[in-house]
Coordinates of C-alpha atoms and ligand atoms in Angstrom, one line a residue:
M1 CA -133.6 -38.7 -31.4
N2 CA -130.1 -41.0 -31.6
L3 CA -129.2 -42.6 -28.5
S4 CA -126.2 -40.2 -27.4
L5 CA -128.6 -37.5 -27.8
K6 CA -131.3 -39.4 -25.9
L7 CA -128.6 -40.1 -23.0
K8 CA -127.6 -36.3 -22.7
L9 CA -131.2 -35.4 -22.3
F10 CA -131.5 -37.8 -19.5
T11 CA -128.4 -37.0 -18.2
A12 CA -129.2 -33.3 -18.3
I13 CA -132.9 -34.2 -16.5
L14 CA -130.7 -36.1 -13.3
I15 CA -128.4 -33.0 -13.1
G16 CA -131.5 -30.8 -13.1
L17 CA -133.2 -32.9 -10.3
C18 CA -130.2 -33.3 -8.3
F19 CA -129.7 -29.7 -8.5
S20 CA -133.2 -28.7 -7.7
V21 CA -133.4 -31.0 -4.7
S22 CA -130.4 -29.6 -3.3
I23 CA -131.2 -25.9 -3.5
A24 CA -135.0 -26.6 -2.4
E25 CA -133.3 -28.2 1.6
L26 CA -133.3 -25.6 3.7
E27 CA -130.2 -25.4 5.7
R28 CA -129.7 -26.8 9.1
F29 CA -128.7 -25.3 12.5
E30 CA -128.1 -26.8 15.9
H31 CA -128.1 -24.9 19.3
P32 CA -128.1 -27.2 22.3
A33 CA -130.1 -26.6 25.3
K34 CA -129.5 -26.1 29.1
A35 CA -128.3 -28.9 31.0
D36 CA -131.7 -29.4 32.6
G37 CA -133.1 -29.4 29.0
S38 CA -134.7 -26.2 28.9
L39 CA -134.2 -23.2 26.9
S40 CA -134.7 -19.5 27.2
V41 CA -135.0 -17.3 24.1
L42 CA -135.0 -13.4 23.7
V43 CA -137.0 -12.0 20.7
V44 CA -136.2 -8.3 19.1
G45 CA -137.6 -7.0 15.8
D46 CA -137.7 -3.9 13.8
W47 CA -134.5 -2.3 15.1
G48 CA -131.7 -0.8 13.3
R49 CA -131.5 3.1 13.6
K50 CA -127.9 3.2 14.9
G51 CA -129.3 3.6 18.2
N52 CA -132.1 6.1 17.7
Y53 CA -135.8 5.9 18.6
N54 CA -135.0 4.5 21.7
Q55 CA -132.6 1.4 20.3
S56 CA -130.3 1.8 22.5
Q57 CA -132.6 1.8 25.7
V58 CA -134.3 -1.2 24.7
A59 CA -131.1 -2.8 24.3
L60 CA -129.9 -1.8 27.6
Q61 CA -133.1 -3.4 28.9
M62 CA -132.3 -6.5 26.7
G63 CA -129.0 -6.8 28.4
K64 CA -130.9 -6.6 32.1
T65 CA -133.9 -9.1 31.0
G66 CA -131.3 -11.3 29.2
E67 CA -129.3 -11.8 32.2
K68 CA -132.1 -12.4 34.6
S69 CA -133.7 -14.9 32.0
D70 CA -130.4 -16.6 31.4
I71 CA -131.0 -16.5 27.8
D72 CA -129.2 -19.0 25.6
F73 CA -130.0 -17.0 22.3
I74 CA -131.7 -13.9 20.6
I75 CA -134.0 -14.0 17.5
S76 CA -134.4 -11.0 15.6
T77 CA -137.9 -10.9 13.4
G78 CA -136.1 -8.9 10.9
D79 CA -136.2 -4.9 9.6
N80 CA -132.2 -5.0 10.9
F81 CA -131.3 -1.8 9.3
Y82 CA -133.4 0.8 8.3
E83 CA -134.3 2.5 6.0
D84 CA -132.7 1.0 3.2
G85 CA -130.5 -2.7 4.7
L86 CA -127.3 -2.6 4.4
T87 CA -125.3 -0.9 1.1
G88 CA -122.6 -3.9 1.2
V89 CA -121.1 -5.9 3.7
D90 CA -118.4 -2.7 4.7
D91 CA -121.5 -0.4 5.5
P92 CA -120.9 0.8 9.1
A93 CA -124.5 0.6 9.8
F94 CA -123.7 -3.2 10.5
E95 CA -121.3 -1.8 13.5
E96 CA -123.4 1.2 14.3
S97 CA -127.0 -0.7 14.3
F98 CA -126.2 -4.1 15.4
S99 CA -122.5 -4.7 16.9
N100 CA -122.4 -1.4 19.0
I101 CA -125.6 -1.0 20.0
Y102 CA -126.1 -5.1 21.5
T103 CA -123.1 -4.8 23.9
A104 CA -124.6 -6.2 27.2
P105 CA -122.9 -9.3 28.4
S106 CA -126.0 -11.7 28.1
L107 CA -126.3 -10.2 24.3
Q108 CA -122.9 -11.5 23.5
K109 CA -124.9 -15.1 22.3
Q110 CA -125.8 -16.7 19.0
W111 CA -128.3 -14.5 16.9
Y112 CA -130.6 -15.9 14.2
T113 CA -132.1 -13.4 12.2
V114 CA -134.3 -13.3 9.5
L115 CA -134.5 -10.7 6.8
G116 CA -137.6 -7.9 6.7
N117 CA -139.1 -5.7 3.6
H118 CA -136.6 -3.0 4.7
D119 CA -133.6 -5.1 4.5
Y120 CA -134.5 -6.3 0.7
R121 CA -134.1 -2.4 0.0
G122 CA -130.7 -2.9 0.5
D123 CA -127.9 -4.8 -1.0
V124 CA -129.7 -8.3 0.3
L125 CA -126.6 -10.5 -0.3
A126 CA -124.5 -8.5 2.2
Q127 CA -126.8 -9.2 4.9
I128 CA -126.5 -12.7 4.0
N129 CA -123.1 -13.0 3.6
P130 CA -121.0 -14.8 6.0
I131 CA -118.2 -11.8 6.0
L132 CA -120.6 -10.2 8.7
T133 CA -120.2 -13.0 10.8
K134 CA -116.5 -12.7 10.7
K135 CA -117.1 -9.3 11.7
D136 CA -119.4 -9.9 14.4
R137 CA -119.4 -14.0 15.2
R138 CA -123.1 -13.5 16.8
W139 CA -124.8 -12.7 13.6
L140 CA -126.5 -15.4 11.4
C141 CA -128.9 -14.3 8.5
L142 CA -130.2 -16.7 6.2
R143 CA -133.4 -16.3 3.9
S144 CA -135.4 -19.4 5.5
Y145 CA -133.4 -22.2 7.4
I146 CA -134.0 -24.2 10.3
L147 CA -132.4 -24.5 14.2
N148 CA -133.0 -27.5 15.7
A149 CA -132.8 -26.5 19.7
E150 CA -133.3 -30.1 20.9
I151 CA -136.9 -29.6 22.8
V152 CA -138.2 -27.0 20.0
E153 CA -137.4 -27.0 16.3
F154 CA -137.3 -23.0 15.0
F155 CA -138.5 -22.8 11.3
F156 CA -137.1 -19.4 10.3
V157 CA -139.1 -18.3 6.8
D158 CA -138.4 -15.6 4.4
T159 CA -141.7 -13.8 4.2
T160 CA -140.6 -10.3 1.9
P161 CA -141.2 -12.2 -1.5
F162 CA -145.0 -13.4 -0.4
R163 CA -146.4 -9.5 -0.5
D164 CA -147.5 -8.6 -4.0
K165 CA -147.2 -4.9 -3.5
Y166 CA -143.4 -4.8 -3.2
F167 CA -143.2 -6.1 -6.4
T168 CA -145.4 -3.5 -8.2
E169 CA -144.5 -0.4 -6.3
T170 CA -142.5 2.1 -7.5
D171 CA -141.3 4.4 -4.7
H172 CA -138.9 1.8 -3.3
T173 CA -137.0 -0.9 -5.2
Y174 CA -136.1 -4.3 -4.1
D175 CA -132.9 -6.2 -4.4
W176 CA -134.3 -9.3 -5.6
R177 CA -131.6 -11.3 -6.7
G178 CA -131.6 -15.1 -5.3
V179 CA -135.6 -14.9 -5.4
L180 CA -136.9 -15.0 -9.3
P181 CA -138.4 -16.3 -10.8
R182 CA -140.4 -15.6 -7.9
K183 CA -143.3 -18.0 -8.3
E184 CA -140.7 -20.7 -8.4
Y185 CA -139.6 -19.5 -5.1
L186 CA -142.3 -19.4 -3.1
S187 CA -143.6 -22.7 -4.2
N188 CA -140.1 -24.6 -3.4
L189 CA -140.3 -22.7 -0.1
L190 CA -143.7 -23.6 0.5
K191 CA -142.8 -27.3 -0.3
D192 CA -139.8 -27.2 2.1
V193 CA -141.4 -26.0 5.1
D194 CA -144.3 -27.8 4.8
S195 CA -142.0 -31.0 4.4
A196 CA -139.5 -30.0 7.2
L197 CA -142.3 -29.7 9.8
S198 CA -144.3 -32.5 8.7
E199 CA -141.1 -34.4 9.4
S200 CA -140.2 -33.1 12.6
S201 CA -140.5 -34.8 16.0
A202 CA -139.6 -31.9 17.7
R203 CA -142.2 -31.1 21.1
W204 CA -142.7 -28.0 19.9
K205 CA -142.4 -26.4 16.8
I206 CA -141.9 -22.1 16.2
V207 CA -142.3 -20.5 13.1
V208 CA -140.2 -17.1 12.7
G209 CA -141.1 -14.8 9.7
H210 CA -141.1 -11.2 9.3
H211 CA -144.3 -10.4 8.3
T212 CA -147.4 -10.7 10.4
M213 CA -150.4 -12.9 9.6
R214 CA -152.8 -11.8 11.9
S215 CA -152.3 -8.2 13.5
A216 CA -154.3 -5.0 14.5
G217 CA -151.1 -3.0 13.8
Q218 CA -150.7 -0.7 10.8
H219 CA -149.7 -2.9 8.7
G220 CA -152.7 -5.5 9.9
N221 CA -152.7 -9.2 8.5
T222 CA -150.5 -10.2 5.8
V223 CA -153.0 -12.1 3.5
E224 CA -151.1 -13.6 1.5
L225 CA -149.0 -15.3 4.2
V226 CA -152.8 -16.6 5.8
A227 CA -153.4 -17.6 2.4
K228 CA -150.3 -19.6 1.4
L229 CA -148.5 -20.3 4.8
L230 CA -151.2 -20.4 7.8
P231 CA -152.8 -23.2 6.1
I232 CA -149.2 -25.0 6.4
L233 CA -148.9 -24.1 9.9
Q234 CA -152.1 -25.2 11.1
A235 CA -151.8 -28.5 9.0
N236 CA -148.8 -29.2 11.0
N237 CA -149.8 -28.1 14.5
V238 CA -147.5 -25.3 15.2
D239 CA -147.7 -23.6 18.4
L240 CA -146.5 -20.3 17.8
Y241 CA -146.2 -17.9 14.9
I242 CA -143.8 -14.9 15.7
N243 CA -142.9 -11.9 13.5
G244 CA -142.3 -8.1 13.5
H245 CA -143.2 -5.7 10.9
D246 CA -145.6 -3.9 12.7
H247 CA -143.9 -2.0 15.1
C248 CA -145.7 -2.8 18.5
L249 CA -145.6 -6.0 21.3
Q250 CA -149.0 -8.2 20.5
H251 CA -150.5 -11.4 21.2
I252 CA -153.2 -12.8 19.3
S253 CA -154.9 -16.3 19.8
S254 CA -156.6 -18.4 16.9
P255 CA -160.2 -18.9 17.3
D256 CA -160.0 -22.6 15.7
S257 CA -156.7 -23.7 16.6
P258 CA -154.2 -23.7 19.6
L259 CA -151.9 -21.6 17.1
Q260 CA -150.5 -18.3 18.4
F261 CA -149.8 -15.2 16.9
L262 CA -146.9 -13.2 18.6
T263 CA -145.4 -9.6 17.4
S264 CA -142.2 -8.3 18.4
G265 CA -142.0 -5.5 16.3
G266 CA -140.6 -3.1 19.1
G267 CA -137.2 -2.7 18.7
S268 CA -136.9 1.1 18.2
K269 CA -139.0 3.4 16.7
A270 CA -143.0 2.6 17.7
W271 CA -146.2 3.3 16.1
R272 CA -148.0 5.2 19.2
G273 CA -151.9 5.1 18.9
D274 CA -151.9 2.9 15.7
V275 CA -153.9 0.4 16.2
S276 CA -157.6 -1.2 14.6
W277 CA -160.6 -3.3 16.4
W278 CA -159.8 -6.8 17.1
D279 CA -161.7 -9.5 19.0
P280 CA -160.7 -8.8 22.7
K281 CA -161.4 -12.5 22.8
E282 CA -158.3 -13.3 20.9
M283 CA -156.2 -9.9 21.5
K284 CA -154.3 -11.2 24.5
L285 CA -152.0 -8.1 24.3
Y286 CA -151.6 -4.8 22.4
Y287 CA -148.8 -2.8 23.5
D288 CA -148.0 0.3 21.0
G289 CA -144.5 1.1 22.3
Q290 CA -140.8 -0.3 22.5
G291 CA -139.9 -3.6 24.2
F292 CA -139.4 -7.2 23.6
M293 CA -140.6 -10.4 24.0
T294 CA -138.9 -13.7 25.9
L295 CA -139.5 -17.5 25.7
Q296 CA -138.8 -20.1 28.5
I297 CA -139.0 -23.3 26.6
T298 CA -139.4 -26.6 28.7
L299 CA -140.5 -30.0 27.6
N300 CA -144.0 -29.5 28.7
E301 CA -144.3 -25.5 28.9
I302 CA -143.5 -22.5 27.1
D303 CA -144.1 -19.2 29.1
V304 CA -144.0 -16.1 26.8
V305 CA -143.2 -12.8 28.6
F306 CA -143.6 -9.2 26.8
Y307 CA -141.4 -6.6 28.4
D308 CA -141.0 -2.5 27.9
I309 CA -138.5 -0.4 27.6
I310 CA -137.7 -0.2 31.4
G311 CA -138.2 -3.6 31.9
N312 CA -142.1 -3.9 33.0
V313 CA -144.0 -7.4 32.2
L314 CA -146.8 -6.2 30.3
H315 CA -148.0 -9.5 29.6
K316 CA -147.4 -13.4 30.5
W317 CA -148.7 -16.7 28.5
S318 CA -148.2 -19.9 29.3
V319 CA -149.0 -23.3 27.2
T320 CA -148.7 -26.7 28.6
K321 CA -148.3 -30.0 26.9
Q322 CA -148.5 -33.2 29.0
V323 CA -146.1 -35.6 29.2
Y324 CA -147.0 -39.1 28.5
A325 CA -147.7 -40.7 32.1
A326 CA -146.4 -44.2 32.6
E327 CA -149.0 -46.2 34.2
Ligands
NAG1 C1 -138.6 6.4 24.3 O1 -139.2 6.1 26.0 C2 -139.9 6.6 26.4 C3 -139.9 6.0 27.7 O2 -141.1 4.8 27.0 C4 -140.6 7.4 26.0 O3 -141.2 8.1 26.9 C5 -140.2 8.2 24.3 O4 -141.3 9.0 24.0 C6 -139.7 7.3 23.8 N1 -139.0 7.9 22.6 C7 -139.2 7.3 21.5 C8 -138.3 8.4 20.2 O5 -139.8 6.7 20.9

């Protein structure tokens, strides 16, 4: 090999390295906490049905609860547009299922959104296109990203590409642009999530994805996530894993760690009666109707509250961390 060829090869490798590093890093966003350092968040999932299946009623109650809880922002756990995502950036479903539904004053906040499997059945690039943010400034949807909200860091993870069956099933098609080659995509993602979590110095760490990890609902546990993502969450002392996918409200604790599994997938069509047995020692809530969840976060405490469609509190749960007390 002559010198100029070696040089070219070296340059190519360097460029390749820079490129893989730059695409590998998760994008970061910041959201300020309230003046007193606290934060209030509303979480909804599995919603976009043009108001049908009680989506509008859930939205109405979200508005009332959002007002009372003085929420700072909203998290969507995915399956934003049924049945098949958006057809493009001009799909009227964006207005019909989002802008024209969540109209309450308290919901005019930033939405932080992930993609669900139904979103991958449409034009997936449309849903993550910044043009949608121009149409409705509340909208922020990316595949995977980090949200630093001072006392808490949220890690949004694109879970759909983990699921083997979507790559083999024939009754639906998925838009895998940006995901292939899949093995590389997943290993980069896991590496990025792992390093971002281990570098985080936030008081609380919360991971958000569409798919379940532990669930007694119709879909049950997502075995691929349990195998690949769960160990990373446990190793990095993540406090909460929040998901949708199963159309219910659910809280399951861990037998072997403080990590809690919270499902907020009750944004529209609920799956009544669709529940499997789960150890009652771990199952804190299973509600098979519609609703949503709020998180009240302070330096020392997170309060989780689940609400039904008329604002009844279904379940409350709190976790505390002691402040270091100077002698
Ligand atoms: C809408 O909510 C009401 C009240 O919870 C419930 O009785 C009704 O079955 C729901 N409708 C649908 C389509 O889910």
